[in-house]
CHARMM-style PDB file with segment names, atoms N, HN, CA, C and O in Angstrom:
ATOM      1  N   PRO     1       0.681  -0.913   0.054  1.00  0.00      PROA
ATOM      2  CA  PRO     1       0.012  -0.208  -0.022  1.00  0.00      PROA
ATOM      3  C   PRO     1       0.864   1.184  -0.060  1.00  0.00      PROA
ATOM      4  O   PRO     1       1.911   1.287   0.579  1.00  0.00      PROA
ATOM      5  N   THR     2       0.371   2.188  -0.810  1.00  0.00      PROA
ATOM      6  HN  THR     2      -0.480   2.104  -1.329  1.00  0.00      PROA
ATOM      7  CA  THR     2       0.975   3.512  -0.604  1.00  0.00      PROA
ATOM      8  C   THR     2       0.302   4.753   0.186  1.00  0.00      PROA
ATOM      9  O   THR     2      -0.907   4.848   0.397  1.00  0.00      PROA
ATOM     10  N   PHE     3       1.134   5.546   0.527  1.00  0.00      PROA
ATOM     11  HN  PHE     3       2.117   5.469   0.355  1.00  0.00      PROA
ATOM     12  CA  PHE     3       0.432   6.591   1.406  1.00  0.00      PROA
ATOM     13  C   PHE     3      -0.060   7.655   0.666  1.00  0.00      PROA
ATOM     14  O   PHE     3       0.738   8.126  -0.144  1.00  0.00      PROA
ATOM     15  N   ASN     4      -1.038   8.106   0.718  1.00  0.00      PROA
ATOM     16  HN  ASN     4      -1.687   7.724   1.376  1.00  0.00      PROA
ATOM     17  CA  ASN     4      -1.961   9.137   0.049  1.00  0.00      PROA
ATOM     18  C   ASN     4      -2.302  10.305   1.067  1.00  0.00      PROA
ATOM     19  O   ASN     4      -3.242  10.149   1.846  1.00  0.00      PROA
ATOM     20  N   PRO     5      -1.715  11.221   1.073  1.00  0.00      PROA
ATOM     21  CA  PRO     5      -1.997  12.519   2.028  1.00  0.00      PROA
ATOM     22  C   PRO     5      -3.543  13.000   1.860  1.00  0.00      PROA
ATOM     23  O   PRO     5      -4.189  13.369   2.841  1.00  0.00      PROA
ATOM     24  N   ALA     6      -4.025  12.975   0.701  1.00  0.00      PROA
ATOM     25  HN  ALA     6      -3.499  12.675  -0.095  1.00  0.00      PROA
ATOM     26  CA  ALA     6      -5.255  13.459   0.292  1.00  0.00      PROA
ATOM     27  C   ALA     6      -6.333  12.825   1.104  1.00  0.00      PROA
ATOM     28  O   ALA     6      -7.308  13.490   1.453  1.00  0.00      PROA
ATOM     29  N   PHE     7      -6.212  11.680   1.393  1.00  0.00      PROA
ATOM     30  HN  PHE     7      -5.420  11.140   1.110  1.00  0.00      PROA
ATOM     31  CA  PHE     7      -7.046  10.778   2.176  1.00  0.00      PROA
ATOM     32  C   PHE     7      -7.297  11.391   3.769  1.00  0.00      PROA
ATOM     33  O   PHE     7      -8.237  11.262   4.555  1.00  0.00      PROA
ATOM     34  N   LEU     8      -6.147  12.032   3.838  1.00  0.00      PROA
ATOM     35  HN  LEU     8      -5.384  12.137   3.200  1.00  0.00      PROA
ATOM     36  CA  LEU     8      -6.212  12.307   5.628  1.00  0.00      PROA
ATOM     37  C   LEU     8      -6.933  13.647   5.860  1.00  0.00      PROA
ATOM     38  O   LEU     8      -7.094  14.002   7.027  1.00  0.00      PROA
ATOM     39  N   VAL     9      -7.476  14.589   4.647  1.00  0.00      PROA
ATOM     40  HN  VAL     9      -7.345  14.301   3.698  1.00  0.00      PROA
ATOM     41  CA  VAL     9      -7.992  15.779   4.834  1.00  0.00      PROA
ATOM     42  C   VAL     9      -9.235  15.391   5.049  1.00  0.00      PROA
ATOM     43  O   VAL     9      -9.685  14.467   4.373  1.00  0.00      PROA
ATOM     44  N   GLU    10     -10.084  16.069   6.104  1.00  0.00      PROA
ATOM     45  HN  GLU    10      -9.719  16.820   6.654  1.00  0.00      PROA
ATOM     46  CA  GLU    10     -11.308  16.083   6.330  1.00  0.00      PROA
ATOM     47  C   GLU    10     -11.925  16.940   5.468  1.00  0.00      PROA
ATOM     48  O   GLU    10     -11.228  17.954   5.433  1.00  0.00      PROA
ATOM     49  N   ASP    11     -13.064  17.080   4.612  1.00  0.00      PROA
ATOM     50  HN  ASP    11     -13.631  16.257   4.641  1.00  0.00      PROA
ATOM     51  CA  ASP    11     -13.817  18.004   4.052  1.00  0.00      PROA
ATOM     52  C   ASP    11     -15.041  18.295   4.813  1.00  0.00      PROA
ATOM     53  O   ASP    11     -15.598  19.382   4.656  1.00  0.00      PROA
ATOM     54  N   GLU    12     -15.516  17.393   5.645  1.00  0.00      PROA
ATOM     55  HN  GLU    12     -15.063  16.510   5.773  1.00  0.00      PROA
ATOM     56  CA  GLU    12     -16.905  17.582   6.552  1.00  0.00      PROA
ATOM     57  C   GLU    12     -16.889  17.616   7.723  1.00  0.00      PROA
ATOM     58  O   GLU    12     -15.806  17.273   8.199  1.00  0.00      PROA
ATOM     59  N   PHE    13     -17.864  17.968   8.626  1.00  0.00      PROA
ATOM     60  HN  PHE    13     -18.743  18.247   8.239  1.00  0.00      PROA
ATOM     61  CA  PHE    13     -17.758  17.898   9.991  1.00  0.00      PROA
ATOM     62  C   PHE    13     -19.315  17.979  10.437  1.00  0.00      PROA
ATOM     63  O   PHE    13     -20.197  18.485   9.743  1.00  0.00      PROA
ATOM     64  N   ALA    14     -19.464  17.514  11.452  1.00  0.00      PROA
ATOM     65  HN  ALA    14     -18.748  17.103  12.016  1.00  0.00      PROA
ATOM     66  CA  ALA    14     -20.834  17.465  12.123  1.00  0.00      PROA
ATOM     67  C   ALA    14     -20.749  18.563  12.996  1.00  0.00      PROA
ATOM     68  O   ALA    14     -20.034  18.487  13.995  1.00  0.00      PROA
ATOM     69  N   TYR    15     -21.432  19.634  12.721  1.00  0.00      PROA
ATOM     70  HN  TYR    15     -22.013  19.696  11.910  1.00  0.00      PROA
ATOM     71  CA  TYR    15     -21.492  20.984  13.474  1.00  0.00      PROA
ATOM     72  C   TYR    15     -22.598  20.755  14.459  1.00  0.00      PROA
ATOM     73  O   TYR    15     -23.734  20.492  14.066  1.00  0.00      PROA
ATOM     74  N   PRO    16     -22.264  20.859  15.862  1.00  0.00      PROA
ATOM     75  CA  PRO    16     -23.461  20.841  16.901  1.00  0.00      PROA
ATOM     76  C   PRO    16     -24.358  22.233  16.585  1.00  0.00      PROA
ATOM     77  O   PRO    16     -23.924  23.279  16.101  1.00  0.00      PROA
ATOM     78  N   VAL    17     -25.318  22.024  16.877  1.00  0.00      PROA
ATOM     79  HN  VAL    17     -25.670  21.175  17.270  1.00  0.00      PROA
ATOM     80  CA  VAL    17     -26.116  23.326  16.408  1.00  0.00      PROA
ATOM     81  C   VAL    17     -27.074  23.564  17.869  1.00  0.00      PROA
ATOM     82  O   VAL    17     -27.966  22.810  18.256  1.00  0.00      PROA
ATOM     83  N   SER    18     -26.613  24.825  18.534  1.00  0.00      PROA
ATOM     84  HN  SER    18     -25.888  25.438  18.220  1.00  0.00      PROA
ATOM     85  CA  SER    18     -27.218  24.975  19.827  1.00  0.00      PROA
ATOM     86  C   SER    18     -28.276  26.261  19.593  1.00  0.00      PROA
ATOM     87  O   SER    18     -28.080  27.319  18.995  1.00  0.00      PROA
ATOM     88  N   LEU    19     -29.363  25.815  20.227  1.00  0.00      PROA
ATOM     89  HN  LEU    19     -29.523  24.955  20.713  1.00  0.00      PROA
ATOM     90  CA  LEU    19     -30.543  26.983  20.383  1.00  0.00      PROA
ATOM     91  C   LEU    19     -30.453  27.620  21.495  1.00  0.00      PROA
ATOM     92  O   LEU    19     -30.759  26.921  22.461  1.00  0.00      PROA
ATOM     93  N   ASN    20     -30.063  28.987  21.807  1.00  0.00      PROA
ATOM     94  HN  ASN    20     -29.815  29.555  21.022  1.00  0.00      PROA
ATOM     95  CA  ASN    20     -29.928  29.530  23.015  1.00  0.00      PROA
ATOM     96  C   ASN    20     -28.966  28.706  24.023  1.00  0.00      PROA
ATOM     97  O   ASN    20     -29.419  28.441  25.136  1.00  0.00      PROA
ATOM     98  N   GLY    21     -27.931  28.379  23.752  1.00  0.00      PROA
ATOM     99  HN  GLY    21     -27.563  28.595  22.848  1.00  0.00      PROA
ATOM    100  CA  GLY    21     -26.943  27.826  24.228  1.00  0.00      PROA
ATOM    101  C   GLY    21     -27.104  26.422  24.719  1.00  0.00      PROA
ATOM    102  O   GLY    21     -26.452  25.957  25.653  1.00  0.00      PROA
ATOM    103  N   LYS    22     -28.163  25.664  23.921  1.00  0.00      PROA
ATOM    104  HN  LYS    22     -28.693  26.041  23.161  1.00  0.00      PROA
ATOM    105  CA  LYS    22     -28.605  24.385  24.108  1.00  0.00      PROA
ATOM    106  C   LYS    22     -28.433  23.370  23.202  1.00  0.00      PROA
ATOM    107  O   LYS    22     -29.235  23.497  22.277  1.00  0.00      PROA
ATOM    108  N   MET    23     -27.698  22.387  23.082  1.00  0.00      PROA
ATOM    109  HN  MET    23     -27.047  22.284  23.833  1.00  0.00      PROA
ATOM    110  CA  MET    23     -27.381  21.753  21.982  1.00  0.00      PROA
ATOM    111  C   MET    23     -28.680  21.037  21.617  1.00  0.00      PROA
ATOM    112  O   MET    23     -29.433  20.518  22.441  1.00  0.00      PROA
ATOM    113  N   LYS    24     -28.848  21.063  20.404  1.00  0.00      PROA
ATOM    114  HN  LYS    24     -28.236  21.485  19.735  1.00  0.00      PROA
ATOM    115  CA  LYS    24     -30.318  20.658  19.858  1.00  0.00      PROA
ATOM    116  C   LYS    24     -30.082  19.373  18.923  1.00  0.00      PROA
ATOM    117  O   LYS    24     -30.651  18.287  19.027  1.00  0.00      PROA
ATOM    118  N   MET    25     -29.007  19.790  17.886  1.00  0.00      PROA
ATOM    119  HN  MET    25     -28.545  20.673  17.801  1.00  0.00      PROA
ATOM    120  CA  MET    25     -28.877  18.403  16.980  1.00  0.00      PROA
ATOM    121  C   MET    25     -27.370  18.762  16.316  1.00  0.00      PROA
ATOM    122  O   MET    25     -26.767  19.800  16.587  1.00  0.00      PROA
ATOM    123  N   ASN    26     -26.822  17.636  15.321  1.00  0.00      PROA
ATOM    124  HN  ASN    26     -27.312  16.793  15.101  1.00  0.00      PROA
ATOM    125  CA  ASN    26     -25.877  18.027  14.806  1.00  0.00      PROA
ATOM    126  C   ASN    26     -26.281  18.093  13.182  1.00  0.00      PROA
ATOM    127  O   ASN    26     -27.230  17.490  12.680  1.00  0.00      PROA
ATOM    128  N   LEU    27     -25.447  18.865  12.559  1.00  0.00      PROA
ATOM    129  HN  LEU    27     -24.677  19.354  12.967  1.00  0.00      PROA
ATOM    130  CA  LEU    27     -25.723  18.832  11.277  1.00  0.00      PROA
ATOM    131  C   LEU    27     -24.624  18.892  10.539  1.00  0.00      PROA
ATOM    132  O   LEU    27     -23.796  19.777  10.757  1.00  0.00      PROA
ATOM    133  N   GLN    28     -24.426  17.858   9.442  1.00  0.00      PROA
ATOM    134  HN  GLN    28     -25.099  17.140   9.265  1.00  0.00      PROA
ATOM    135  CA  GLN    28     -23.219  17.461   8.622  1.00  0.00      PROA
ATOM    136  C   GLN    28     -23.120  18.327   7.459  1.00  0.00      PROA
ATOM    137  O   GLN    28     -23.880  18.221   6.496  1.00  0.00      PROA
ATOM    138  N   LEU    29     -22.049  19.309   7.557  1.00  0.00      PROA
ATOM    139  HN  LEU    29     -21.432  19.394   8.339  1.00  0.00      PROA
ATOM    140  CA  LEU    29     -21.678  20.537   6.430  1.00  0.00      PROA
ATOM    141  C   LEU    29     -20.024  20.129   6.166  1.00  0.00      PROA
ATOM    142  O   LEU    29     -19.228  19.485   6.850  1.00  0.00      PROA
ATOM    143  N   SER    30     -19.906  20.801   4.879  1.00  0.00      PROA
ATOM    144  HN  SER    30     -20.553  21.324   4.324  1.00  0.00      PROA
ATOM    145  CA  SER    30     -18.372  21.041   4.297  1.00  0.00      PROA
ATOM    146  C   SER    30     -17.965  22.012   5.150  1.00  0.00      PROA
ATOM    147  O   SER    30     -18.693  22.872   5.646  1.00  0.00      PROA
ATOM    148  N   LEU    31     -16.440  21.832   5.373  1.00  0.00      PROA
ATOM    149  HN  LEU    31     -15.848  21.134   4.969  1.00  0.00      PROA
ATOM    150  CA  LEU    31     -15.744  22.845   6.104  1.00  0.00      PROA
ATOM    151  C   LEU    31     -15.289  23.991   5.183  1.00  0.00      PROA
ATOM    152  O   LEU    31     -14.595  24.881   5.673  1.00  0.00      PROA
ATOM    153  N   THR    32     -15.640  24.033   3.845  1.00  0.00      PROA
ATOM    154  HN  THR    32     -16.204  23.310   3.447  1.00  0.00      PROA
ATOM    155  CA  THR    32     -15.562  25.069   3.179  1.00  0.00      PROA
ATOM    156  C   THR    32     -16.701  26.089   3.048  1.00  0.00      PROA
ATOM    157  O   THR    32     -16.625  27.185   2.492  1.00  0.00      PROA
ATOM    158  N   LEU    33     -17.947  25.455   3.753  1.00  0.00      PROA
ATOM    159  HN  LEU    33     -18.008  24.565   4.205  1.00  0.00      PROA
ATOM    160  CA  LEU    33     -19.040  26.620   3.543  1.00  0.00      PROA
ATOM    161  C   LEU    33     -19.027  28.004   4.296  1.00  0.00      PROA
ATOM    162  O   LEU    33     -18.669  28.104   5.470  1.00  0.00      PROA
ATOM    163  N   THR    34     -19.384  28.896   3.642  1.00  0.00      PROA
ATOM    164  HN  THR    34     -19.675  28.815   2.689  1.00  0.00      PROA
ATOM    165  CA  THR    34     -19.140  30.184   4.487  1.00  0.00      PROA
ATOM    166  C   THR    34     -20.625  30.388   5.358  1.00  0.00      PROA
ATOM    167  O   THR    34     -21.605  29.655   5.227  1.00  0.00      PROA
ATOM    168  N   GLN    35     -20.524  31.600   6.295  1.00  0.00      PROA
ATOM    169  HN  GLN    35     -19.728  32.196   6.401  1.00  0.00      PROA
ATOM    170  CA  GLN    35     -21.549  31.720   7.080  1.00  0.00      PROA
ATOM    171  C   GLN    35     -23.180  31.645   6.351  1.00  0.00      PROA
ATOM    172  O   GLN    35     -24.081  30.867   6.661  1.00  0.00      PROA
ATOM    173  N   PRO    36     -23.196  32.519   5.499  1.00  0.00      PROA
ATOM    174  CA  PRO    36     -24.452  32.650   4.678  1.00  0.00      PROA
ATOM    175  C   PRO    36     -25.023  31.178   4.241  1.00  0.00      PROA
ATOM    176  O   PRO    36     -26.126  30.751   4.580  1.00  0.00      PROA
ATOM    177  N   GLU    37     -24.204  30.573   3.539  1.00  0.00      PROA
ATOM    178  HN  GLU    37     -23.308  30.920   3.263  1.00  0.00      PROA
ATOM    179  CA  GLU    37     -24.576  29.193   3.158  1.00  0.00      PROA
ATOM    180  C   GLU    37     -24.777  28.219   4.047  1.00  0.00      PROA
ATOM    181  O   GLU    37     -25.676  27.390   3.900  1.00  0.00      PROA
ATOM    182  N   ALA    38     -23.861  28.226   5.176  1.00  0.00      PROA
ATOM    183  HN  ALA    38     -23.131  28.900   5.295  1.00  0.00      PROA
ATOM    184  CA  ALA    38     -24.617  27.315   6.226  1.00  0.00      PROA
ATOM    185  C   ALA    38     -25.751  27.764   6.729  1.00  0.00      PROA
ATOM    186  O   ALA    38     -26.423  26.891   7.278  1.00  0.00      PROA
ATOM    187  N   GLU    39     -26.209  28.873   6.727  1.00  0.00      PROA
ATOM    188  HN  GLU    39     -25.663  29.582   6.281  1.00  0.00      PROA
ATOM    189  CA  GLU    39     -27.134  29.613   7.595  1.00  0.00      PROA
ATOM    190  C   GLU    39     -28.251  29.138   6.485  1.00  0.00      PROA
ATOM    191  O   GLU    39     -29.213  28.617   7.048  1.00  0.00      PROA
ATOM    192  N   GLU    40     -28.334  29.170   5.500  1.00  0.00      PROA
ATOM    193  HN  GLU    40     -27.552  29.593   5.043  1.00  0.00      PROA
ATOM    194  CA  GLU    40     -29.166  28.647   4.345  1.00  0.00      PROA
ATOM    195  C   GLU    40     -29.750  27.255   4.370  1.00  0.00      PROA
ATOM    196  O   GLU    40     -30.899  26.856   4.183  1.00  0.00      PROA
ATOM    197  N   ILE    41     -28.465  26.548   4.696  1.00  0.00      PROA
ATOM    198  HN  ILE    41     -27.531  26.872   4.848  1.00  0.00      PROA
ATOM    199  CA  ILE    41     -28.868  24.871   5.006  1.00  0.00      PROA
ATOM    200  C   ILE    41     -29.715  24.785   6.090  1.00  0.00      PROA
ATOM    201  O   ILE    41     -30.841  24.317   5.924  1.00  0.00      PROA
ATOM    202  N   LEU    42     -29.368  25.145   7.121  1.00  0.00      PROA
ATOM    203  HN  LEU    42     -28.453  25.525   7.255  1.00  0.00      PROA
ATOM    204  CA  LEU    42     -29.671  25.064   8.533  1.00  0.00      PROA
ATOM    205  C   LEU    42     -31.246  25.562   8.567  1.00  0.00      PROA
ATOM    206  O   LEU    42     -32.074  24.934   9.229  1.00  0.00      PROA
ATOM    207  N   PHE    43     -31.577  26.664   7.852  1.00  0.00      PROA
ATOM    208  HN  PHE    43     -30.905  27.173   7.315  1.00  0.00      PROA
ATOM    209  CA  PHE    43     -33.090  27.233   7.699  1.00  0.00      PROA
ATOM    210  C   PHE    43     -34.113  26.242   7.156  1.00  0.00      PROA
ATOM    211  O   PHE    43     -35.255  26.001   7.549  1.00  0.00      PROA
ATOM    212  N   ALA    44     -33.332  25.679   6.047  1.00  0.00      PROA
ATOM    213  HN  ALA    44     -32.405  25.875   5.728  1.00  0.00      PROA
ATOM    214  CA  ALA    44     -33.980  24.600   5.073  1.00  0.00      PROA
ATOM    215  C   ALA    44     -34.193  23.065   5.972  1.00  0.00      PROA
ATOM    216  O   ALA    44     -34.996  22.259   5.500  1.00  0.00      PROA
ATOM    217  N   ASP    45     -33.496  22.733   7.178  1.00  0.00      PROA
ATOM    218  HN  ASP    45     -32.843  23.388   7.561  1.00  0.00      PROA
ATOM    219  CA  ASP    45     -33.831  21.777   7.761  1.00  0.00      PROA
ATOM    220  C   ASP    45     -34.861  21.710   8.458  1.00  0.00      PROA
ATOM    221  O   ASP    45     -35.204  22.561   9.279  1.00  0.00      PROA
ATOM    222  N   GLU    46     -35.451  20.682   8.191  1.00  0.00      PROA
ATOM    223  HN  GLU    46     -35.172  19.991   7.525  1.00  0.00      PROA
ATOM    224  CA  GLU    46     -36.851  20.233   9.095  1.00  0.00      PROA
ATOM    225  C   GLU    46     -36.787  20.379  10.586  1.00  0.00      PROA
ATOM    226  O   GLU    46     -37.370  21.165  11.334  1.00  0.00      PROA
ATOM    227  N   GLN    47     -35.964  19.460  10.813  1.00  0.00      PROA
ATOM    228  HN  GLN    47     -35.491  18.822  10.206  1.00  0.00      PROA
ATOM    229  CA  GLN    47     -35.608  19.255  12.464  1.00  0.00      PROA
ATOM    230  C   GLN    47     -35.422  20.682  13.094  1.00  0.00      PROA
ATOM    231  O   GLN    47     -36.050  20.912  14.128  1.00  0.00      PROA
ATOM    232  N   PHE    48     -34.506  21.797  12.494  1.00  0.00      PROA
ATOM    233  HN  PHE    48     -33.995  21.611  11.654  1.00  0.00      PROA
ATOM    234  CA  PHE    48     -34.287  22.801  12.853  1.00  0.00      PROA
ATOM    235  C   PHE    48     -35.727  23.834  13.215  1.00  0.00      PROA
ATOM    236  O   PHE    48     -35.954  24.545  14.194  1.00  0.00      PROA
ATOM    237  N   GLN    49     -36.469  23.586  12.089  1.00  0.00      PROA
ATOM    238  HN  GLN    49     -36.285  23.008  11.294  1.00  0.00      PROA
ATOM    239  CA  GLN    49     -37.835  24.590  11.948  1.00  0.00      PROA
ATOM    240  C   GLN    49     -38.520  23.705  12.894  1.00  0.00      PROA
ATOM    241  O   GLN    49     -39.605  24.269  13.030  1.00  0.00      PROA
ATOM    242  N   LYS    50     -38.538  22.704  13.597  1.00  0.00      PROA
ATOM    243  HN  LYS    50     -37.656  22.245  13.487  1.00  0.00      PROA
ATOM    244  CA  LYS    50     -39.461  22.345  14.701  1.00  0.00      PROA
ATOM    245  C   LYS    50     -38.953  22.973  15.998  1.00  0.00      PROA
ATOM    246  O   LYS    50     -39.741  23.492  16.789  1.00  0.00      PROA
ATOM    247  N   TYR    51     -37.484  22.920  16.240  1.00  0.00      PROA
ATOM    248  HN  TYR    51     -36.844  22.498  15.597  1.00  0.00      PROA
ATOM    249  CA  TYR    51     -36.815  23.426  17.602  1.00  0.00      PROA
ATOM    250  C   TYR    51     -37.173  25.045  17.449  1.00  0.00      PROA
ATOM    251  O   TYR    51     -37.291  25.627  18.527  1.00  0.00      PROA
ATOM    252  N   LEU    52     -37.369  25.883  16.198  1.00  0.00      PROA
ATOM    253  HN  LEU    52     -37.273  25.411  15.322  1.00  0.00      PROA
ATOM    254  CA  LEU    52     -37.370  27.355  15.986  1.00  0.00      PROA
ATOM    255  C   LEU    52     -38.975  27.563  16.409  1.00  0.00      PROA
ATOM    256  O   LEU    52     -39.281  28.306  17.342  1.00  0.00      PROA
ATOM    257  N   ASP    53     -39.813  26.942  15.746  1.00  0.00      PROA
ATOM    258  HN  ASP    53     -39.565  26.339  14.988  1.00  0.00      PROA
ATOM    259  CA  ASP    53     -40.993  26.969  16.313  1.00  0.00      PROA
ATOM    260  C   ASP    53     -41.563  28.311  15.921  1.00  0.00      PROA
ATOM    261  O   ASP    53     -42.406  28.794  16.677  1.00  0.00      PROA
ATOM    262  N   GLY    54     -41.250  28.904  14.953  1.00  0.00      PROA
ATOM    263  HN  GLY    54     -40.565  28.512  14.339  1.00  0.00      PROA
ATOM    264  CA  GLY    54     -41.935  30.258  14.599  1.00  0.00      PROA
ATOM    265  C   GLY    54     -41.084  31.454  15.394  1.00  0.00      PROA
ATOM    266  O   GLY    54     -41.316  32.643  15.173  1.00  0.00      PROA
ATOM    267  N   LYS    55     -40.214  31.068  16.210  1.00  0.00      PROA
ATOM    268  HN  LYS    55     -40.026  30.103  16.390  1.00  0.00      PROA
ATOM    269  CA  LYS    55     -39.748  32.199  17.090  1.00  0.00      PROA
ATOM    270  C   LYS    55     -38.792  33.284  15.971  1.00  0.00      PROA
ATOM    271  O   LYS    55     -38.336  32.846  14.915  1.00  0.00      PROA
ATOM    272  N   ALA    56     -38.647  34.384  16.310  1.00  0.00      PROA
ATOM    273  HN  ALA    56     -39.018  34.740  17.168  1.00  0.00      PROA
ATOM    274  CA  ALA    56     -37.703  35.190  15.567  1.00  0.00      PROA
ATOM    275  C   ALA    56     -36.195  35.042  16.224  1.00  0.00      PROA
ATOM    276  O   ALA    56     -35.903  34.735  17.380  1.00  0.00      PROA
ATOM    277  N   ILE    57     -35.371  35.344  15.160  1.00  0.00      PROA
ATOM    278  HN  ILE    57     -35.608  35.593  14.221  1.00  0.00      PROA
ATOM    279  CA  ILE    57     -33.820  34.907  15.727  1.00  0.00      PROA
ATOM    280  C   ILE    57     -33.241  36.247  15.617  1.00  0.00      PROA
ATOM    281  O   ILE    57     -33.331  37.019  14.663  1.00  0.00      PROA
ATOM    282  N   LYS    58     -32.611  36.418  16.770  1.00  0.00      PROA
ATOM    283  HN  LYS    58     -32.537  35.791  17.545  1.00  0.00      PROA
ATOM    284  CA  LYS    58     -31.773  37.745  17.038  1.00  0.00      PROA
ATOM    285  C   LYS    58     -30.561  37.764  16.404  1.00  0.00      PROA
ATOM    286  O   LYS    58     -30.152  38.630  15.631  1.00  0.00      PROA
ATOM    287  N   LYS    59     -29.865  36.513  16.860  1.00  0.00      PROA
ATOM    288  HN  LYS    59     -30.198  35.810  17.489  1.00  0.00      PROA
ATOM    289  CA  LYS    59     -28.427  36.447  16.169  1.00  0.00      PROA
ATOM    290  C   LYS    59     -27.943  35.113  16.242  1.00  0.00      PROA
ATOM    291  O   LYS    59     -28.359  34.241  17.004  1.00  0.00      PROA
ATOM    292  N   ILE    60     -26.922  35.000  15.295  1.00  0.00      PROA
ATOM    293  HN  ILE    60     -26.583  35.708  14.676  1.00  0.00      PROA
ATOM    294  CA  ILE    60     -26.355  33.628  14.855  1.00  0.00      PROA
ATOM    295  C   ILE    60     -24.961  33.544  15.097  1.00  0.00      PROA
ATOM    296  O   ILE    60     -24.385  34.594  14.812  1.00  0.00      PROA
ATOM    297  N   ILE    61     -24.280  32.710  15.495  1.00  0.00      PROA
ATOM    298  HN  ILE    61     -24.747  31.856  15.727  1.00  0.00      PROA
ATOM    299  CA  ILE    61     -22.896  32.852  15.835  1.00  0.00      PROA
ATOM    300  C   ILE    61     -22.622  31.282  15.307  1.00  0.00      PROA
ATOM    301  O   ILE    61     -23.039  30.159  15.590  1.00  0.00      PROA
ATOM    302  N   PHE    62     -21.489  31.999  14.188  1.00  0.00      PROA
ATOM    303  HN  PHE    62     -21.151  32.912  13.958  1.00  0.00      PROA
ATOM    304  CA  PHE    62     -21.056  30.682  13.617  1.00  0.00      PROA
ATOM    305  C   PHE    62     -19.742  30.683  13.657  1.00  0.00      PROA
ATOM    306  O   PHE    62     -19.087  31.584  13.134  1.00  0.00      PROA
ATOM    307  N   VAL    63     -19.270  29.791  14.208  1.00  0.00      PROA
ATOM    308  HN  VAL    63     -19.802  29.059  14.632  1.00  0.00      PROA
ATOM    309  CA  VAL    63     -17.452  29.342  14.490  1.00  0.00      PROA
ATOM    310  C   VAL    63     -17.132  28.446  13.243  1.00  0.00      PROA
ATOM    311  O   VAL    63     -17.668  27.341  13.325  1.00  0.00      PROA
ATOM    312  N   LYS    64     -16.554  28.605  12.358  1.00  0.00      PROA
ATOM    313  HN  LYS    64     -16.118  29.502  12.292  1.00  0.00      PROA
ATOM    314  CA  LYS    64     -16.083  27.657  11.219  1.00  0.00      PROA
ATOM    315  C   LYS    64     -15.198  26.689  11.949  1.00  0.00      PROA
ATOM    316  O   LYS    64     -14.252  26.892  12.710  1.00  0.00      PROA
ATOM    317  N   GLY    65     -15.918  25.261  11.392  1.00  0.00      PROA
ATOM    318  HN  GLY    65     -16.687  25.096  10.774  1.00  0.00      PROA
ATOM    319  CA  GLY    65     -15.527  24.045  12.301  1.00  0.00      PROA
ATOM    320  C   GLY    65     -15.495  23.647  13.467  1.00  0.00      PROA
ATOM    321  O   GLY    65     -14.808  22.752  13.959  1.00  0.00      PROA
ATOM    322  N   LYS    66     -16.544  24.578  14.109  1.00  0.00      PROA
ATOM    323  HN  LYS    66     -17.102  25.305  13.709  1.00  0.00      PROA
ATOM    324  CA  LYS    66     -16.463  24.208  15.616  1.00  0.00      PROA
ATOM    325  C   LYS    66     -18.148  24.325  16.129  1.00  0.00      PROA
ATOM    326  O   LYS    66     -18.519  23.470  16.934  1.00  0.00      PROA
ATOM    327  N   ILE    67     -18.988  25.199  15.744  1.00  0.00      PROA
ATOM    328  HN  ILE    67     -18.686  25.894  15.091  1.00  0.00      PROA
ATOM    329  CA  ILE    67     -20.239  25.359  16.344  1.00  0.00      PROA
ATOM    330  C   ILE    67     -21.272  26.179  15.725  1.00  0.00      PROA
ATOM    331  O   ILE    67     -20.896  27.191  15.132  1.00  0.00      PROA
ATOM    332  N   ILE    68     -22.564  25.892  15.771  1.00  0.00      PROA
ATOM    333  HN  ILE    68     -22.869  25.070  16.252  1.00  0.00      PROA
ATOM    334  CA  ILE    68     -23.386  27.067  15.100  1.00  0.00      PROA
ATOM    335  C   ILE    68     -24.550  27.151  16.400  1.00  0.00      PROA
ATOM    336  O   ILE    68     -25.333  26.286  16.794  1.00  0.00      PROA
ATOM    337  N   ASN    69     -24.314  28.595  16.896  1.00  0.00      PROA
ATOM    338  HN  ASN    69     -23.679  29.298  16.575  1.00  0.00      PROA
ATOM    339  CA  ASN    69     -25.327  28.759  17.868  1.00  0.00      PROA
ATOM    340  C   ASN    69     -26.258  29.798  17.500  1.00  0.00      PROA
ATOM    341  O   ASN    69     -25.857  30.857  17.016  1.00  0.00      PROA
ATOM    342  N   VAL    70     -27.479  29.556  17.701  1.00  0.00      PROA
ATOM    343  HN  VAL    70     -27.805  28.696  18.094  1.00  0.00      PROA
ATOM    344  CA  VAL    70     -28.849  30.483  17.258  1.00  0.00      PROA
ATOM    345  C   VAL    70     -29.490  31.134  18.659  1.00  0.00      PROA
ATOM    346  O   VAL    70     -29.959  30.509  19.610  1.00  0.00      PROA
ATOM    347  N   VAL    71     -29.365  32.588  18.492  1.00  0.00      PROA
ATOM    348  HN  VAL    71     -28.984  33.095  17.720  1.00  0.00      PROA
ATOM    349  CA  VAL    71     -30.059  33.104  19.912  1.00  0.00      PROA
ATOM    350  C   VAL    71     -31.241  33.349  19.384  1.00  0.00      PROA
ATOM    351  O   VAL    71     -31.264  33.730  18.214  1.00  0.00      PROA
ATOM    352  N   VAL    72     -32.319  33.210  20.017  1.00  0.00      PROA
ATOM    353  HN  VAL    72     -32.300  32.901  20.968  1.00  0.00      PROA
ATOM    354  CA  VAL    72     -33.792  33.385  19.497  1.00  0.00      PROA
ATOM    355  C   VAL    72     -34.315  34.643  20.784  1.00  0.00      PROA
ATOM    356  OT1 VAL    72     -35.459  35.098  20.773  1.00  0.00      PROA
TER     357      VAL     72
END
C-alpha cells in the first residue's frame, strides 16, 4: 500500500447546532462553507424548524469548524 495524504484531509464536519446555548442537533456540513451558506442549509432543515417553532432569530454565531449557535 502507498501513502496518500489526500485521504487524511477531512472535508466535512458534524456541526453541533445550539439554540439559546442548548445543544439540539448535529448538522453534517462541508468545512469550506461560509456563514451565509451554512445558515441557508440550517434554515432549510425540517428538524431545526421544529425547534425554532416560529420564533424570531436575534443572532447567529457561526464558528467555522466548531459550532453554530442560534439566539432567539
